[in-house]
XYZ file of N, CA and C in Angstrom:
327
model
N -19.880 -13.784 4.956
C -19.163 -14.802 6.143
C -17.882 -15.314 5.754
N -17.834 -15.972 4.236
C -16.709 -16.393 3.530
C -15.427 -15.526 3.724
N -15.369 -14.188 3.877
C -14.110 -13.424 4.015
C -13.634 -13.578 5.413
N -14.521 -14.085 6.645
C -13.889 -14.402 7.686
C -13.096 -15.449 7.642
N -13.901 -16.720 6.901
C -13.260 -17.847 6.890
C -11.891 -18.118 6.309
N -11.750 -17.289 5.122
C -10.851 -17.272 4.177
C -9.609 -16.460 5.523
N -9.780 -15.441 6.030
C -9.006 -14.825 6.864
C -8.236 -15.887 7.957
N -9.661 -16.706 8.540
C -8.996 -17.430 9.570
C -8.159 -18.864 8.863
N -8.375 -19.030 7.601
C -7.289 -19.859 6.954
C -5.991 -19.480 6.979
N -6.074 -18.195 6.389
C -4.657 -17.823 6.293
C -3.746 -17.541 7.805
N -4.651 -17.503 8.990
C -4.326 -17.244 10.282
C -3.598 -18.805 10.591
N -4.509 -20.050 10.264
C -3.697 -21.313 10.343
C -2.817 -21.698 9.517
N -2.773 -21.266 8.020
C -1.725 -21.405 7.443
C -0.172 -20.839 7.818
N -0.382 -19.800 8.942
C 0.690 -19.376 9.347
C 1.151 -20.052 10.417
N 0.222 -20.552 11.128
C 0.459 -21.299 12.086
C 1.251 -22.558 12.194
N 0.603 -23.256 10.917
C 1.320 -24.427 10.267
C 2.542 -24.200 10.066
N 2.620 -23.288 9.082
C 4.243 -22.781 8.646
C 5.328 -22.758 9.978
N 4.495 -21.938 10.893
C 5.347 -21.764 12.194
C 5.622 -23.069 12.991
N 4.771 -24.027 12.625
C 4.933 -25.138 13.835
C 6.223 -26.013 12.832
N 5.926 -25.979 11.377
C 6.893 -26.501 10.662
C 8.309 -25.896 11.044
N 8.687 -24.556 11.020
C 9.785 -23.757 11.354
C 10.396 -24.058 12.844
N 9.496 -24.318 13.617
C 9.943 -24.814 14.865
C 10.790 -26.171 14.638
N 10.109 -26.934 14.243
C 10.579 -28.365 13.958
C 12.166 -28.481 13.336
N 12.387 -27.252 12.495
C 13.802 -27.207 11.816
C 13.729 -27.200 10.471
N 12.581 -27.435 10.100
C 12.204 -27.382 8.600
C 11.836 -26.192 8.056
N 13.130 -25.401 7.531
C 13.032 -23.839 7.281
C 12.872 -23.795 5.887
N 12.509 -24.787 5.241
C 12.306 -24.701 3.757
C 11.045 -23.697 3.338
N 10.152 -23.343 4.083
C 9.400 -22.371 3.382
C 10.062 -20.805 3.445
N 11.330 -20.341 4.192
C 11.917 -19.460 4.002
C 12.515 -19.160 3.047
N 13.002 -17.894 2.674
C 13.368 -17.685 1.373
C 15.138 -18.278 1.361
N 15.473 -18.787 0.113
C 16.657 -19.298 0.177
C 17.603 -18.702 0.670
N 17.855 -17.389 0.559
C 18.797 -16.387 1.252
C 18.886 -16.717 2.596
N 17.874 -17.022 3.333
C 17.777 -17.562 4.864
C 18.454 -18.853 5.036
N 17.731 -19.472 4.377
C 18.251 -21.281 4.422
C 20.094 -21.186 4.326
N 20.378 -20.421 3.171
C 21.894 -20.587 2.883
C 22.823 -20.053 4.109
N 22.385 -18.892 4.500
C 23.277 -18.082 5.494
C 23.222 -18.593 7.132
N 22.274 -19.557 6.987
C 22.361 -19.808 8.618
C 23.116 -21.156 8.806
N 23.992 -21.209 9.813
C 24.777 -22.288 10.011
C 23.876 -23.580 10.509
N 24.618 -24.496 9.737
C 23.835 -25.816 10.425
C 23.271 -26.041 11.619
N 24.480 -25.752 12.593
C 24.227 -25.790 14.093
C 23.229 -24.780 14.327
N 22.952 -24.019 14.029
C 21.944 -22.669 14.386
C 20.310 -22.970 13.654
N 20.076 -23.610 12.529
C 19.112 -24.140 12.157
C 17.908 -24.400 12.990
N 17.768 -25.299 13.915
C 16.829 -25.078 14.940
C 16.493 -24.069 15.951
N 17.763 -23.493 16.213
C 17.263 -22.077 17.172
C 16.643 -21.080 16.277
N 17.065 -20.774 15.507
C 16.619 -20.065 14.105
C 15.084 -20.459 13.891
N 14.940 -21.483 13.282
C 13.697 -21.869 13.194
C 12.377 -21.664 14.116
N 13.113 -22.128 15.629
C 12.181 -22.021 16.336
C 11.781 -20.388 16.759
N 12.589 -19.551 16.562
C 12.450 -18.103 16.866
C 11.311 -17.482 15.541
N 11.767 -17.799 14.582
C 11.015 -17.555 13.599
C 9.656 -18.099 13.395
N 9.757 -19.670 14.152
C 8.380 -20.087 13.988
C 7.235 -19.633 15.077
N 8.040 -19.266 16.290
C 7.292 -18.726 17.277
C 6.756 -17.414 16.516
N 7.224 -16.597 16.120
C 6.898 -15.309 15.507
C 5.753 -15.557 14.475
N 6.058 -16.410 13.626
C 4.844 -16.933 12.797
C 3.526 -17.352 13.533
N 3.621 -18.088 14.476
C 2.449 -18.579 15.275
C 2.082 -17.581 15.928
N 2.837 -16.185 16.434
C 2.056 -15.303 16.986
C 1.319 -14.598 16.204
N 1.524 -14.215 14.670
C 0.873 -13.645 13.807
C -0.177 -14.477 13.332
N 0.026 -15.639 13.101
C -1.403 -16.645 12.638
C -1.998 -16.652 13.853
N -2.116 -16.581 14.997
C -3.164 -16.479 16.134
C -3.777 -14.781 16.354
N -2.893 -13.927 15.908
C -3.600 -12.607 16.015
C -4.642 -12.612 14.579
N -4.143 -13.135 13.569
C -5.120 -13.407 12.582
C -6.251 -13.754 12.734
N -6.075 -15.151 13.303
C -7.464 -15.764 13.484
C -8.371 -15.204 14.826
N -7.750 -14.476 15.628
C -8.386 -13.818 16.345
C -9.152 -12.247 15.936
N -8.724 -11.900 15.080
C -9.156 -10.686 14.153
C -10.241 -11.160 13.486
N -10.023 -12.575 12.831
C -11.070 -13.181 12.105
C -12.312 -13.307 12.704
N -12.056 -13.965 14.111
C -13.590 -14.204 15.032
C -14.190 -13.044 15.515
N -13.223 -11.845 15.857
C -14.023 -10.590 16.342
C -14.913 -9.907 15.087
N -14.319 -10.250 13.797
C -14.900 -9.490 12.863
C -16.201 -10.243 12.574
N -16.303 -11.487 12.789
C -17.389 -12.278 12.603
C -18.733 -12.079 13.818
N -18.159 -12.002 14.688
C -19.070 -11.257 16.127
C -19.676 -9.934 15.627
N -18.405 -9.099 15.132
C -19.244 -7.858 14.797
C -20.311 -7.755 13.522
N -20.117 -8.704 12.673
C -20.979 -8.932 11.650
C -22.285 -9.603 12.580
N -22.355 -10.367 13.290
C -23.556 -10.770 14.009
C -24.268 -9.955 15.019
N -23.401 -9.106 15.837
C -24.174 -8.154 16.771
C -24.172 -6.729 16.124
N -23.592 -6.561 14.931
C -23.644 -4.830 14.493
C -22.281 -4.117 15.440
N -21.672 -4.459 16.549
C -21.205 -3.556 17.717
C -19.700 -3.375 17.004
N -19.245 -2.246 16.297
C -18.187 -1.817 15.658
C -16.939 -1.861 16.742
N -17.185 -2.166 17.873
C -16.281 -2.273 19.132
C -15.650 -3.691 18.765
N -15.832 -4.569 18.733
C -15.567 -5.869 18.412
C -14.092 -5.887 17.220
N -14.820 -5.091 16.221
C -13.881 -4.828 14.856
C -12.734 -4.046 15.235
N -12.963 -3.189 16.509
C -11.618 -2.131 16.511
C -10.827 -2.977 17.554
N -11.395 -3.787 18.184
C -10.381 -4.634 19.436
C -9.781 -5.661 18.613
N -10.386 -6.113 17.739
C -9.435 -7.105 16.529
C -8.643 -6.562 15.802
N -8.882 -5.563 15.429
C -7.774 -4.814 14.547
C -6.475 -4.640 15.839
N -6.841 -4.023 16.629
C -5.879 -3.393 17.518
C -4.873 -4.726 17.624
N -5.532 -5.921 18.412
C -4.739 -7.111 18.524
C -3.846 -7.604 17.490
N -4.442 -7.549 16.152
C -4.061 -8.136 14.811
C -2.617 -7.193 14.514
N -3.026 -6.001 14.469
C -1.575 -4.971 14.327
C -0.640 -5.131 15.345
N -1.042 -5.499 16.946
C 0.058 -5.786 17.691
C 0.643 -7.138 17.603
N -0.416 -7.872 17.408
C 0.109 -9.292 17.353
C 1.194 -9.533 16.294
N 0.896 -8.880 14.730
C 1.903 -8.897 13.625
C 2.951 -8.221 13.876
N 2.933 -7.018 14.998
C 4.123 -6.211 15.071
C 4.703 -7.097 15.862
N 4.561 -7.656 16.902
C 5.251 -8.659 18.011
C 5.902 -9.912 17.192
N 5.165 -10.503 16.282
C 5.791 -11.731 15.564
C 6.670 -11.030 14.371
N 6.542 -10.019 13.899
C 7.687 -9.666 13.009
C 8.938 -9.344 13.403
N 8.815 -8.421 15.102
C 9.969 -8.301 15.392
C 10.683 -9.377 15.667
N 9.751 -10.366 16.417
C 10.639 -11.765 16.757
C 11.558 -12.279 15.832
N 10.706 -12.469 14.455
C 11.299 -13.064 13.290
C 12.512 -12.275 12.767
N 12.515 -10.834 12.479
C 13.321 -9.971 12.219
C 14.458 -10.339 13.281
N 14.264 -10.266 14.383
C 15.446 -10.127 15.290
C 16.058 -11.573 15.159
N 15.771 -12.621 14.666
C 16.049 -14.048 14.597
C 17.228 -13.776 13.249
N 16.471 -13.223 12.326
C 17.018 -13.231 11.129
C 18.258 -12.519 11.238
N 18.192 -11.272 12.041
C 19.607 -10.415 12.263
C 20.424 -11.202 13.104
N 20.239 -11.740 14.109
C 20.978 -12.946 14.917
C 21.713 -13.740 13.892
N 20.843 -14.606 13.439
C 21.454 -15.702 12.665
C 21.882 -15.550 11.275
N 21.518 -14.548 10.576
C 21.863 -14.200 9.321
C 22.989 -13.303 8.965
N 23.101 -12.194 10.153
C 23.771 -10.892 10.416
C 23.082 -10.067 9.465
N 21.591 -10.031 9.296
C 20.953 -9.131 8.499
C 19.656 -9.681 8.082
N 18.548 -8.822 7.598
C 17.299 -9.420 7.174
C 17.294 -9.404 5.579
N 18.237 -8.861 5.013
C 18.633 -9.028 3.887
C 19.787 -9.543 3.226
């Protein structure tokens, strides 16, 4: 059961970092991104990256919850649904973050 709690904690950490980014605090991002974003673009960049991180965090928490349900019920369908939702949520979140990086940094690397 502790595995699911740790997974949920990772999701919560992602959400907290996303909220910090949305408020304009991009200090958790790599220095490359902090240095390349113009001062006036920090807030819109942080909001987009933050939304992506929040989506990733929510999908991880959802996966964790359905994994716990699978453990209790023994029905593997919940694990499959949770895995699909997590993969889709992470893909959507990363696309949002990478698009923001490309727009405001002129590249992701």
